[in-house]
Coordinates of N, CA and C in Angstrom, one line a residue:
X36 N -193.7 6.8 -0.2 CA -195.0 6.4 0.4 C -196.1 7.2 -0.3
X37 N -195.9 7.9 -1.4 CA -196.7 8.4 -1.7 C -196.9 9.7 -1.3
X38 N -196.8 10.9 -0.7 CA -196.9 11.8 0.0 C -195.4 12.4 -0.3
X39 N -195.4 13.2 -1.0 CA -194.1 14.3 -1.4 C -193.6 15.3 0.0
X40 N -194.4 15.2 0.7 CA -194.7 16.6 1.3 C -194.1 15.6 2.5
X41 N -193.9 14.2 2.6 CA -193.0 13.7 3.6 C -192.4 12.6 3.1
X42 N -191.3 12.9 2.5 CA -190.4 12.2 2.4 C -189.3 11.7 3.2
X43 N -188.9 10.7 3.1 CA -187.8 10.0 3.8 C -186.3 10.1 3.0
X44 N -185.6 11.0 3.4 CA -184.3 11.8 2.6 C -183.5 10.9 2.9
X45 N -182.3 10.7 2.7 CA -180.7 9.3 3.1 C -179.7 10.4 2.3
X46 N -178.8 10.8 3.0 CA -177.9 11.1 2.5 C -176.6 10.6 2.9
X47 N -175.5 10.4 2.0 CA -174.1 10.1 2.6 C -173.2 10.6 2.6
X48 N -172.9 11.1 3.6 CA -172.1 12.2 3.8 C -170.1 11.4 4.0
X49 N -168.9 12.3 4.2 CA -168.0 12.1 4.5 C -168.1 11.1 6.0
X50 N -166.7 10.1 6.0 CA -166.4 10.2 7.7 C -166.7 11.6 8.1
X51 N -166.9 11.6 9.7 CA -166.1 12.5 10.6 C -165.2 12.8 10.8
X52 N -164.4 12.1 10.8 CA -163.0 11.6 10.8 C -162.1 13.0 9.8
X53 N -162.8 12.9 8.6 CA -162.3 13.6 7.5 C -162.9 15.0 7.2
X54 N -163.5 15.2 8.3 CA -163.8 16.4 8.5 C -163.2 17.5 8.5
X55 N -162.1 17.7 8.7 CA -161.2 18.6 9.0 C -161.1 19.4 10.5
X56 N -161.9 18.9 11.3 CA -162.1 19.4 12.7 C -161.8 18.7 13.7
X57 N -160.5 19.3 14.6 CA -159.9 18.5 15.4 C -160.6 18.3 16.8
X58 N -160.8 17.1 17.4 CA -161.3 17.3 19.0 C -160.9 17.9 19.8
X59 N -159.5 18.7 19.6 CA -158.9 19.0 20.7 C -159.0 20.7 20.4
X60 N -159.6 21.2 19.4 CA -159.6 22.6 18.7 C -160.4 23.3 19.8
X61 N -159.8 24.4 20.4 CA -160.2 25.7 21.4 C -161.2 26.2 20.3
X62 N -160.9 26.5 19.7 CA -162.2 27.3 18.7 C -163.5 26.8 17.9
X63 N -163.6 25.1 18.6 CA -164.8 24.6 17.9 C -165.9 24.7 18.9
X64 N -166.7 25.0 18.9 CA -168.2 24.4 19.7 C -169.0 23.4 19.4
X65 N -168.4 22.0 19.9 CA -168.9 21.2 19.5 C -170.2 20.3 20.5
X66 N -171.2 20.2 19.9 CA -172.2 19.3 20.1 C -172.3 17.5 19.7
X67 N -172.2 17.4 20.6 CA -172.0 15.8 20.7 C -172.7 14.8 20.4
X68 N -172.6 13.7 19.6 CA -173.2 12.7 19.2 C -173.9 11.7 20.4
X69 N -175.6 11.2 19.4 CA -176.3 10.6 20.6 C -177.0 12.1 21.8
X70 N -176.9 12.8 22.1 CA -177.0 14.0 22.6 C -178.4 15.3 21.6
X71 N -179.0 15.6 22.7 CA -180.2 16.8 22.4 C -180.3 17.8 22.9
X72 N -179.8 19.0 22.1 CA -179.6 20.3 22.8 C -180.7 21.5 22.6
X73 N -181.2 22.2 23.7 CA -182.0 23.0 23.5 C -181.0 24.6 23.3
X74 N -180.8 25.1 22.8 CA -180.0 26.6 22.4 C -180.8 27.3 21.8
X75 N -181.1 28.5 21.8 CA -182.4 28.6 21.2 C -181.2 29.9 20.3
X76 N -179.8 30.3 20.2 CA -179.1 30.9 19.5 C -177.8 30.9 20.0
X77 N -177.2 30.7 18.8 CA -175.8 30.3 18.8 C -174.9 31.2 17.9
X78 N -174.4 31.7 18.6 CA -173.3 33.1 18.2 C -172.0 32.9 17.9
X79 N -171.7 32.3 16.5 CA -169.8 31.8 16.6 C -169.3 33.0 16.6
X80 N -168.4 33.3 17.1 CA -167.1 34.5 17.0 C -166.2 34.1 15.9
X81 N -165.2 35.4 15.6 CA -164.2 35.4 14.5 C -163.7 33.9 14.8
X82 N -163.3 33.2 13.8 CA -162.5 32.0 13.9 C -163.2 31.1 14.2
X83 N -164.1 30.9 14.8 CA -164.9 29.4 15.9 C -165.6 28.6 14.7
X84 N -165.7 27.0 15.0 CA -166.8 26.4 14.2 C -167.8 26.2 14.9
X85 N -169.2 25.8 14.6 CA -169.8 25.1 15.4 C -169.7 23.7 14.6
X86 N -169.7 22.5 15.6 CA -169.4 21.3 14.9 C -170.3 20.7 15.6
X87 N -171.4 20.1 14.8 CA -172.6 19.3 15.0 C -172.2 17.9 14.9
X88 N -171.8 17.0 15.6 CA -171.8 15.9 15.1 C -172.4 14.4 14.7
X89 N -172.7 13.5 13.9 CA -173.4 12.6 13.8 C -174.0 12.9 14.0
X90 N -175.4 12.5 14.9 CA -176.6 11.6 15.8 C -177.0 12.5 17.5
X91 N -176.3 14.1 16.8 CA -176.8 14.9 17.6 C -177.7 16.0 16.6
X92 N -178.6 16.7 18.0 CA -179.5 17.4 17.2 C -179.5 18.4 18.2
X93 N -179.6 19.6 17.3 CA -179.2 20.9 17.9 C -180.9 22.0 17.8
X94 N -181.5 22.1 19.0 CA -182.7 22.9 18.4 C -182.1 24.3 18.6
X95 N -182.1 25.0 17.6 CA -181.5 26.6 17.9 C -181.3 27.0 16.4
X96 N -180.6 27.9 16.1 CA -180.0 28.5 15.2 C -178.7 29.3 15.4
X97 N -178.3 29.2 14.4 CA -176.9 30.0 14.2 C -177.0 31.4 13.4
X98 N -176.2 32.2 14.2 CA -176.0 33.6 13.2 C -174.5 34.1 13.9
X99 N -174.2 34.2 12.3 CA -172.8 35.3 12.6 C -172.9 36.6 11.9
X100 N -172.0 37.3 12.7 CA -172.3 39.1 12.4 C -171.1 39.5 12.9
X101 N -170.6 39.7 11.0 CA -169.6 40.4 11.4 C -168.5 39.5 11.3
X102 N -168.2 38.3 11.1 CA -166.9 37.6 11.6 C -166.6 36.3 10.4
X103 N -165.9 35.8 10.5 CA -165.3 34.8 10.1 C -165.8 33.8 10.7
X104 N -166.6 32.8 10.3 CA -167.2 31.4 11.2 C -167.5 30.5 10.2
X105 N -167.7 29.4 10.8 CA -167.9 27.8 10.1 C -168.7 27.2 11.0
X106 N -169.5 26.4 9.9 CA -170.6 25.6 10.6 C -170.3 24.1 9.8
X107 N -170.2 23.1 10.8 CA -170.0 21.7 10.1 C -170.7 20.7 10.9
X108 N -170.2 19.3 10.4 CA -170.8 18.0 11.0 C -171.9 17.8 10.3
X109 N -172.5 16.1 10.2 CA -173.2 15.7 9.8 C -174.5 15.9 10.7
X110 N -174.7 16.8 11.7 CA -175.7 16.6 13.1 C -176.7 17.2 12.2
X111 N -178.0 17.9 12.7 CA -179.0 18.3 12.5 C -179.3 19.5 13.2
X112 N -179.6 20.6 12.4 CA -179.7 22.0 12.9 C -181.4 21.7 13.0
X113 N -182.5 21.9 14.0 CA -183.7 21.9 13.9 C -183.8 23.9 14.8
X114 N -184.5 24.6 13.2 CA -184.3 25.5 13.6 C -185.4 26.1 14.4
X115 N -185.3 26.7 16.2 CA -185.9 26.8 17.0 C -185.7 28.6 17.8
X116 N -186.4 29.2 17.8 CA -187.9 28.8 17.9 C -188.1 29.3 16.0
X117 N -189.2 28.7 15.8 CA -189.6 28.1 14.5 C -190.3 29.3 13.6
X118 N -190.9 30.4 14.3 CA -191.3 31.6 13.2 C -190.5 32.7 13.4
X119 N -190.3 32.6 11.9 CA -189.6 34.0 11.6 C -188.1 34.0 11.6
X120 N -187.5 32.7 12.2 CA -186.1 32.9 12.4 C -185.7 31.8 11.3
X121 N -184.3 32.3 10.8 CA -183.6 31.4 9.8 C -182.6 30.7 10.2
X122 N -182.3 29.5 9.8 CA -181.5 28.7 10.3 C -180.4 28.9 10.4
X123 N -179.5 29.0 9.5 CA -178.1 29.9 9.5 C -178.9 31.2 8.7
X124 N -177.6 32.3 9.9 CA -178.0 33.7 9.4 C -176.5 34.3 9.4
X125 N -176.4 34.6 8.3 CA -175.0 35.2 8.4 C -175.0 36.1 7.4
X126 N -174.8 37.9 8.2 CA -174.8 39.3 7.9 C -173.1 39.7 8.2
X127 N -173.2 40.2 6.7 CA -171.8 41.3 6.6 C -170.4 40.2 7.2
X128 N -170.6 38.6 6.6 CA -169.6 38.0 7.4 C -168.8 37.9 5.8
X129 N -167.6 37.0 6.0 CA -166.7 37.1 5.2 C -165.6 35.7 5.5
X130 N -165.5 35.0 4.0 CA -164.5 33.9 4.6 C -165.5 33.0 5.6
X131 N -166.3 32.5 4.8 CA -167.1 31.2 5.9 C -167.2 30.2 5.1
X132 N -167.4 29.1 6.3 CA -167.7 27.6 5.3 C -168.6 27.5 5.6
X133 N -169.4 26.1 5.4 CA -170.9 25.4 5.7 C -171.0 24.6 5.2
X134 N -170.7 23.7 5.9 CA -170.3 22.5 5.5 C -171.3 21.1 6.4
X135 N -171.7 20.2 5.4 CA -172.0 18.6 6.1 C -173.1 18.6 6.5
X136 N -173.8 19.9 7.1 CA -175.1 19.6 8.4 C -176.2 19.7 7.4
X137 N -177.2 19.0 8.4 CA -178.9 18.7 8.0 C -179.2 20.2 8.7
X138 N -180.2 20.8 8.1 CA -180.8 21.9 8.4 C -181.9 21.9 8.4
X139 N -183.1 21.7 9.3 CA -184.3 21.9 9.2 C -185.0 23.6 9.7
X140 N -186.2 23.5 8.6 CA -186.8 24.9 9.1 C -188.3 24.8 9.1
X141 N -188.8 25.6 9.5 CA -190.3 26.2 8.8 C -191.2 27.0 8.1
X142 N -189.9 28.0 8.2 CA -190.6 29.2 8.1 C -189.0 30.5 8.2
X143 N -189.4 31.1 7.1 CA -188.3 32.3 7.2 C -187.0 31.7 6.7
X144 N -187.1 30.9 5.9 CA -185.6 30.6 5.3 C -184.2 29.6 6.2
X145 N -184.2 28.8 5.3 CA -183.2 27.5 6.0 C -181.8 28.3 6.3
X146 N -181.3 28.9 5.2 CA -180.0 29.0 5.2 C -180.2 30.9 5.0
X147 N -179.8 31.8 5.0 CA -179.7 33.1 4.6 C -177.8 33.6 4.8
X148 N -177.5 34.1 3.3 CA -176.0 34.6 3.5 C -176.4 36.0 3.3
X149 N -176.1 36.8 4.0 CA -176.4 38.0 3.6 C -175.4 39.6 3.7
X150 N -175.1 39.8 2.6 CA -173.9 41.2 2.0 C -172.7 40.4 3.0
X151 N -172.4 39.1 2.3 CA -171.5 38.5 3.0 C -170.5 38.1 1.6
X152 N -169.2 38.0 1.6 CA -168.5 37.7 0.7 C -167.4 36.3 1.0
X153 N -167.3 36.2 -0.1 CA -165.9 34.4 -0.2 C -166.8 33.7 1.3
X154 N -168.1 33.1 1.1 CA -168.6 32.1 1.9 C -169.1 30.4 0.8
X155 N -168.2 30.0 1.4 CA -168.2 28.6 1.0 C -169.3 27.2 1.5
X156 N -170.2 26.9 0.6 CA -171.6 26.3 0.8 C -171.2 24.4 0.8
X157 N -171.0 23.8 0.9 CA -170.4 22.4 0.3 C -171.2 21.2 1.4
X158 N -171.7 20.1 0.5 CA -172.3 18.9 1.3 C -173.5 19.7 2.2
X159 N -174.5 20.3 1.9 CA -175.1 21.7 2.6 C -176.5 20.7 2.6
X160 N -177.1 20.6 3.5 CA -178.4 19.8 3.5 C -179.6 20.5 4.0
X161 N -180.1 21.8 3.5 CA -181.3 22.4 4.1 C -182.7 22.1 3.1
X162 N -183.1 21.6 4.5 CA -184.8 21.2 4.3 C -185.9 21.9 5.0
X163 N -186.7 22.6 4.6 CA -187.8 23.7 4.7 C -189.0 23.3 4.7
X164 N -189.5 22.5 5.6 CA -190.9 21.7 5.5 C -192.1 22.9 5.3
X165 N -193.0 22.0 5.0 CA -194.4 23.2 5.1 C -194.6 24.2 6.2
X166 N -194.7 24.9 6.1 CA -194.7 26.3 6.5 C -196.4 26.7 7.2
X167 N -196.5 25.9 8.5 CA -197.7 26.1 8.9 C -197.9 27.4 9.3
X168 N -197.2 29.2 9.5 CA -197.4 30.5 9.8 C -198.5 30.8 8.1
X169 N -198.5 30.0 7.4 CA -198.4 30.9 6.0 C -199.7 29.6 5.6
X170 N -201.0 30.0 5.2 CA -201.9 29.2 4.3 C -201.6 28.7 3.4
X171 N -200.8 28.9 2.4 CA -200.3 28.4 0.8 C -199.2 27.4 1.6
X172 N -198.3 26.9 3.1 CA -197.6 26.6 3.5 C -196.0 26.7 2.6
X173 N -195.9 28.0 1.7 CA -194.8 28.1 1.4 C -194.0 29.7 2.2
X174 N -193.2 30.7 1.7 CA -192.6 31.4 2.2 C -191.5 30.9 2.9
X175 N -190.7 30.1 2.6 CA -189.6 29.2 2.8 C -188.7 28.6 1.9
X176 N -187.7 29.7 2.0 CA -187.0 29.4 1.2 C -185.9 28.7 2.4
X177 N -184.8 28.0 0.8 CA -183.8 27.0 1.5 C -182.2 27.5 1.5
X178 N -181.4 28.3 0.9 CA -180.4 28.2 -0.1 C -180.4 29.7 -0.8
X179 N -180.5 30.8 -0.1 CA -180.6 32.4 -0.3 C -179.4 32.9 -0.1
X180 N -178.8 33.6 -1.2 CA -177.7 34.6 -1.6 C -178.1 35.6 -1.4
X181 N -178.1 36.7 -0.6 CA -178.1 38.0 -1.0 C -177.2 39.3 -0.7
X182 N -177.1 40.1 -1.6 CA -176.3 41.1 -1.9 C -174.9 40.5 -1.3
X183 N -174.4 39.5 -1.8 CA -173.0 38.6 -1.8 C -172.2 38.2 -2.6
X184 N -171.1 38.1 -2.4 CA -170.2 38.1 -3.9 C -169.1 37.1 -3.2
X185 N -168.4 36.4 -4.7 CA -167.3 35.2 -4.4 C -168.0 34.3 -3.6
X186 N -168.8 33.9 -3.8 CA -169.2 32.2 -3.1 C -169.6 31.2 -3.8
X187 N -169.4 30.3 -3.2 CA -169.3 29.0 -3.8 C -170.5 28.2 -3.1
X188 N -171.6 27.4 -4.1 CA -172.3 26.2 -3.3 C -171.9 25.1 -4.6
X189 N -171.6 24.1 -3.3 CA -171.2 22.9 -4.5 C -172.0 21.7 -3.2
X190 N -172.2 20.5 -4.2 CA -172.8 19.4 -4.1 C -173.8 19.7 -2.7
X191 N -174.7 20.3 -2.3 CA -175.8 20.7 -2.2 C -176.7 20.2 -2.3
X192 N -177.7 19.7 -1.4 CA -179.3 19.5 -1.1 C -180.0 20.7 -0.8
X193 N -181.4 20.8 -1.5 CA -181.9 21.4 -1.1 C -184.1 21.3 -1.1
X194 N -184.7 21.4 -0.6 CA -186.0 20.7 -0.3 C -186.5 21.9 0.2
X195 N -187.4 22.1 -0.4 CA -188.2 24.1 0.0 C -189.7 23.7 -0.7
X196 N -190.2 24.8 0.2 CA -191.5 25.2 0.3 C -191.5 26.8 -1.0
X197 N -190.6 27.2 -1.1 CA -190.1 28.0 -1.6 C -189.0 28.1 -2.8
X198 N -188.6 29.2 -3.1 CA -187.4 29.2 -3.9 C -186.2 27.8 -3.3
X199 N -185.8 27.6 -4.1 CA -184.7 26.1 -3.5 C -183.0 27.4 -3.7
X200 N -182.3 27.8 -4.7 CA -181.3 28.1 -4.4 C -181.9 29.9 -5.5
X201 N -181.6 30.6 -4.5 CA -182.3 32.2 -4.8 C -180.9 33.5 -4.5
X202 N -181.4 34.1 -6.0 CA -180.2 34.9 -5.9 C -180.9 36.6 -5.1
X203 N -180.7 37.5 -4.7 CA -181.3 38.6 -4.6 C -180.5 39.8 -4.4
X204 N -180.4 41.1 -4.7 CA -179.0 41.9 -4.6 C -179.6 42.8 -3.8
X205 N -180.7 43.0 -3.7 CA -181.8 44.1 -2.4 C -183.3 43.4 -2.5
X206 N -183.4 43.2 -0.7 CA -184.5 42.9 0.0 C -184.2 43.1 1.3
X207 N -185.5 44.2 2.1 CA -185.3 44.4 3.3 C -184.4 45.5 3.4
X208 N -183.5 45.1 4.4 CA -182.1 46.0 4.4 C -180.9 45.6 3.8
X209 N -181.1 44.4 3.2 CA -179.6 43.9 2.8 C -179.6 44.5 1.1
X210 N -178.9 45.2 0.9 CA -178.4 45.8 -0.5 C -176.8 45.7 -0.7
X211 N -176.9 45.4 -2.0 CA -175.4 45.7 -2.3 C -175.1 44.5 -3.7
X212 N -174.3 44.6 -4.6 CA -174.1 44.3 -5.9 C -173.9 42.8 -5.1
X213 N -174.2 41.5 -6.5 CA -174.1 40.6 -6.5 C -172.8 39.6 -7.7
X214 N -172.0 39.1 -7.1 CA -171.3 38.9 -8.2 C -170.2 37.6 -8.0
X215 N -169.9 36.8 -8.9 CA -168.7 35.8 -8.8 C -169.8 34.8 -7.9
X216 N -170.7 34.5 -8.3 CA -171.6 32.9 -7.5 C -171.5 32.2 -8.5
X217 N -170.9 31.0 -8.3 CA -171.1 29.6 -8.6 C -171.7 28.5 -7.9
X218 N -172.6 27.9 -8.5 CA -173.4 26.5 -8.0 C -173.1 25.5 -8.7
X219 N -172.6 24.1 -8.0 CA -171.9 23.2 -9.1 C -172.6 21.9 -8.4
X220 N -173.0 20.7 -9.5 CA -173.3 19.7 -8.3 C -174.2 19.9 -7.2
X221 N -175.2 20.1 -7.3 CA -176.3 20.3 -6.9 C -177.5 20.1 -6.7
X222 N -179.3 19.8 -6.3 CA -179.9 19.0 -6.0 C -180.9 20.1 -5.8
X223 N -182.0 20.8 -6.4 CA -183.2 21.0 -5.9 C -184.6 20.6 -5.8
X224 N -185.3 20.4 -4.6 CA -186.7 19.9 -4.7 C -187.3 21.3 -4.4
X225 N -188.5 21.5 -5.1 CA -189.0 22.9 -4.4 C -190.9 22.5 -4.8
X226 N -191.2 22.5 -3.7 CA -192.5 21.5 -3.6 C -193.9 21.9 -4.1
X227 N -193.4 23.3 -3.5 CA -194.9 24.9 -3.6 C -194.5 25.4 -3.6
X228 N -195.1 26.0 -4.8 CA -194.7 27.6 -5.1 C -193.1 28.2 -5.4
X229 N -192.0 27.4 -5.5 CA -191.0 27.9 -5.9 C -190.5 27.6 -6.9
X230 N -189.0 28.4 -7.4 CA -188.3 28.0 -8.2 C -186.8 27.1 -7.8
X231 N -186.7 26.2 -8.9 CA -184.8 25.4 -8.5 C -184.2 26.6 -8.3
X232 N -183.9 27.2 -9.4 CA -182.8 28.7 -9.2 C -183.6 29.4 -9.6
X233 N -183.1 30.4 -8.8 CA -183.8 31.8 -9.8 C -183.0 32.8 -8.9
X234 N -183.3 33.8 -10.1 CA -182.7 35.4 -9.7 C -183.8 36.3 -9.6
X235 N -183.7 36.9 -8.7 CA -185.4 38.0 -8.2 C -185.8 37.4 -7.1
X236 N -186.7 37.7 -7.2 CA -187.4 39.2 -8.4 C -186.6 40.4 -7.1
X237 N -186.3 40.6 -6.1 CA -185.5 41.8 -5.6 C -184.2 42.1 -5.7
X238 N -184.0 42.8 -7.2 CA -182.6 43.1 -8.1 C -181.8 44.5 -8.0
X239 N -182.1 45.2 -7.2 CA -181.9 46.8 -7.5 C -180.6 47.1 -7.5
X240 N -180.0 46.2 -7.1 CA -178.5 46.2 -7.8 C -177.8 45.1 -8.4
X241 N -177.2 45.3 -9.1 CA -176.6 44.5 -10.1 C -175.9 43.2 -10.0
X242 N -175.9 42.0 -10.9 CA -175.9 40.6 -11.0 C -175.1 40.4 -11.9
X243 N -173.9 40.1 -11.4 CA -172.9 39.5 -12.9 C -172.1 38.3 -12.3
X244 N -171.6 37.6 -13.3 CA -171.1 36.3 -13.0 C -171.4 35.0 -12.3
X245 N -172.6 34.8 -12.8 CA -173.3 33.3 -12.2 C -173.2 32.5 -13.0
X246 N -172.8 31.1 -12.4 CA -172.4 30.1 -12.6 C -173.6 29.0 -12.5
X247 N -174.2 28.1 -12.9 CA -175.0 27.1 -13.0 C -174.3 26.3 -13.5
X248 N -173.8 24.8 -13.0 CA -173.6 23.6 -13.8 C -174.0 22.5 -13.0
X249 N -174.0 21.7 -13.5 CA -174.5 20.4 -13.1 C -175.5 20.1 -12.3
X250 N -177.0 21.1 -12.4 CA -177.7 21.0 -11.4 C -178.6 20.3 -11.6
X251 N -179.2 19.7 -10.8 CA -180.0 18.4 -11.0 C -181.8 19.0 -10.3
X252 N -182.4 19.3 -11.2 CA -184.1 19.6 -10.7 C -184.8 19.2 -10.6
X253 N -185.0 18.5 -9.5 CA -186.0 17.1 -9.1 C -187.3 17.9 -10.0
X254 N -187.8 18.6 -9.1 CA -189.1 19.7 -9.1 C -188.9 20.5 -9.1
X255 N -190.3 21.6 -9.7 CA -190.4 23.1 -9.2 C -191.8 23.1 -9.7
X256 N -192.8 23.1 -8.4 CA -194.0 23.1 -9.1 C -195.1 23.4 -7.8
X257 N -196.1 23.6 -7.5 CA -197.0 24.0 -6.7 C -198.4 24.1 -6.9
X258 N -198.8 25.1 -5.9 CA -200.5 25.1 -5.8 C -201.2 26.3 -5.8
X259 N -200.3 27.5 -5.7 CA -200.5 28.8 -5.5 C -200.4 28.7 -6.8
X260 N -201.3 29.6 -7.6 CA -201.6 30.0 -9.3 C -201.0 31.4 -9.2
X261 N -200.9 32.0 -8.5 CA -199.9 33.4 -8.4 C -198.9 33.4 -8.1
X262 N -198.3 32.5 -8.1 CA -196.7 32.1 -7.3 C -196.1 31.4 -8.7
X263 N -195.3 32.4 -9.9 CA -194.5 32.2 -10.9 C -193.6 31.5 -10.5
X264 N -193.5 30.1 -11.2 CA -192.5 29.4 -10.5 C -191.9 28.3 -12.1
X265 N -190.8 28.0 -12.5 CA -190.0 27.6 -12.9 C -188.4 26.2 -12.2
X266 N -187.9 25.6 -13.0 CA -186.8 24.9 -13.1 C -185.7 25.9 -12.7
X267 N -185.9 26.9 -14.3 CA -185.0 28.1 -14.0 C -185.4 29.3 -14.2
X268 N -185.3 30.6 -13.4 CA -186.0 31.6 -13.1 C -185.4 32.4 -13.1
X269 N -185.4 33.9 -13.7 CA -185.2 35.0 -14.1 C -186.0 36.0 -13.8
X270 N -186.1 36.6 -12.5 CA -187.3 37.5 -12.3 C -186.2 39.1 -12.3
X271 N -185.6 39.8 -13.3 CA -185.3 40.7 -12.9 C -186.6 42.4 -13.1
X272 N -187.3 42.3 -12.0 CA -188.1 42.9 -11.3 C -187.8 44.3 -11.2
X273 N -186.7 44.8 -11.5 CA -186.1 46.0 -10.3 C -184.8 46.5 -11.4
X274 N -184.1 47.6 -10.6 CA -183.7 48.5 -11.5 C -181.8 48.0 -11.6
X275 N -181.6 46.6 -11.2 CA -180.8 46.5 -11.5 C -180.2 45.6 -12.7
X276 N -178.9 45.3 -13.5 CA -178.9 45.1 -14.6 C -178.2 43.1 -14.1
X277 N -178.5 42.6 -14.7 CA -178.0 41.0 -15.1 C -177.0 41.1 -16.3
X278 N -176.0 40.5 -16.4 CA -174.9 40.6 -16.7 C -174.0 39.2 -16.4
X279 N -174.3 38.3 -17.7 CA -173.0 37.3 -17.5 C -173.4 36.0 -16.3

């Protein structure tokens, strides 16, 4: 319609069916199709999924700390309440999937993996609309790695106000070496002010073994004239070394 900044997305996803998540599974939390849930945080434990499914829509967010968890279904994460919180937040976890769901945000990052290792990204759909906290309406990123190693994002959407798929080894409190990321089959739009991929600019520890193939870069382009932004981005900023 003319207007980038609202687009009409279609994706097609697997049956349900072939999901791999049984109805009868003690360890799923599932939200149900046709159905609107207000949760404003959602805590999986070691083992649990949350399973969003179809033509349900979940206003909340997920964070795991600390554990083994999965997040699936085709449903729609609308992430609530809307400043400052990231849509999936997952600290110091290990062994996770993320799989199938729509992920909406506004502000503070769709997806964040953070000093989390062997977490598995696949059919991943986070969209980061304009960012009404912020004038330039970016500061939203979609698809953030940090200080994480052994993960995988394959066949991936991603639609940001910000960086679209961002590597970082220290920001904040999350530190720690970065290493063994592959992205394969892939999809970024990044509207303002970001980059498709990029590494940085917060590097203070070290970056080896990144993988890029088959990634497809709609855009990377914007409105902020101080906001360095690229296809493919290399911001090593900081005192750590890139490597492979």
């Amino acid at each position: 319609n003319g207007n980038e900044k609202n687009l009409l997305l279609i994706f097609a996803n697997p049956l349900q069916s072939e999901m791999g998540v049984a109805d009868d599974d003690p360890n799923v939390i599932r939200y149900k199709a046709g159905q609107i849930y207000n949760q404003e945080v959602i805590y999986p434990k070691d083992g649990q999924t949350v399973f969003i499914e179809g033509g349900a829509i979940v206003y909340g967010r997920i964070e795991g700390n600390k554990t083994s968890c999965h997040v699936n279904g085709p449903g729609v994460l609308y992430c609530y309440p809307e400043y400052n919180y990231k849509g999936v937040y997952l600290l110091d976890c290990y062994d996770c999937t993320l799989k199938n769901t729509i992920v909406l945000n506004k502000s503070a990052w769709a997806t964040a993996v953070c000093q989390c290792t062997g977490v598995q990204i696949d059919n991943w759909h986070a969209i980061s609309t304009c960012n009404p906290y912020d004038n330039s309406g970016v500061n939203n990123d979609t698809c953030d790695l940090f200080a994480s190693n052994n993960c995988t994002v394959t066949r991936s959407f991603s639609y940001s106000h910000d960086d679209a798929f961002c590597i970082k080894s220290h920001k904040f409190s999350w530190l720690g070496k970065v290493y063994d990321i592959t992205y394969d089959d892939c999809v970024s739009y990044a509207v303002d002010g970001g980059n498709g991929i990029d590494l940085g600019y917060e590097l203070n520890e070290d970056v080896s073994n990144i993988t890029y193939k088959n990634i497809y870069i709609c855009r990377s382009n914007g409105t902020r004239g101080e906001m360095r932004r690229g296809g493919i981005a290399l911001h090593n900023a900081a005192a750590g070394i890139v490597d492979g």
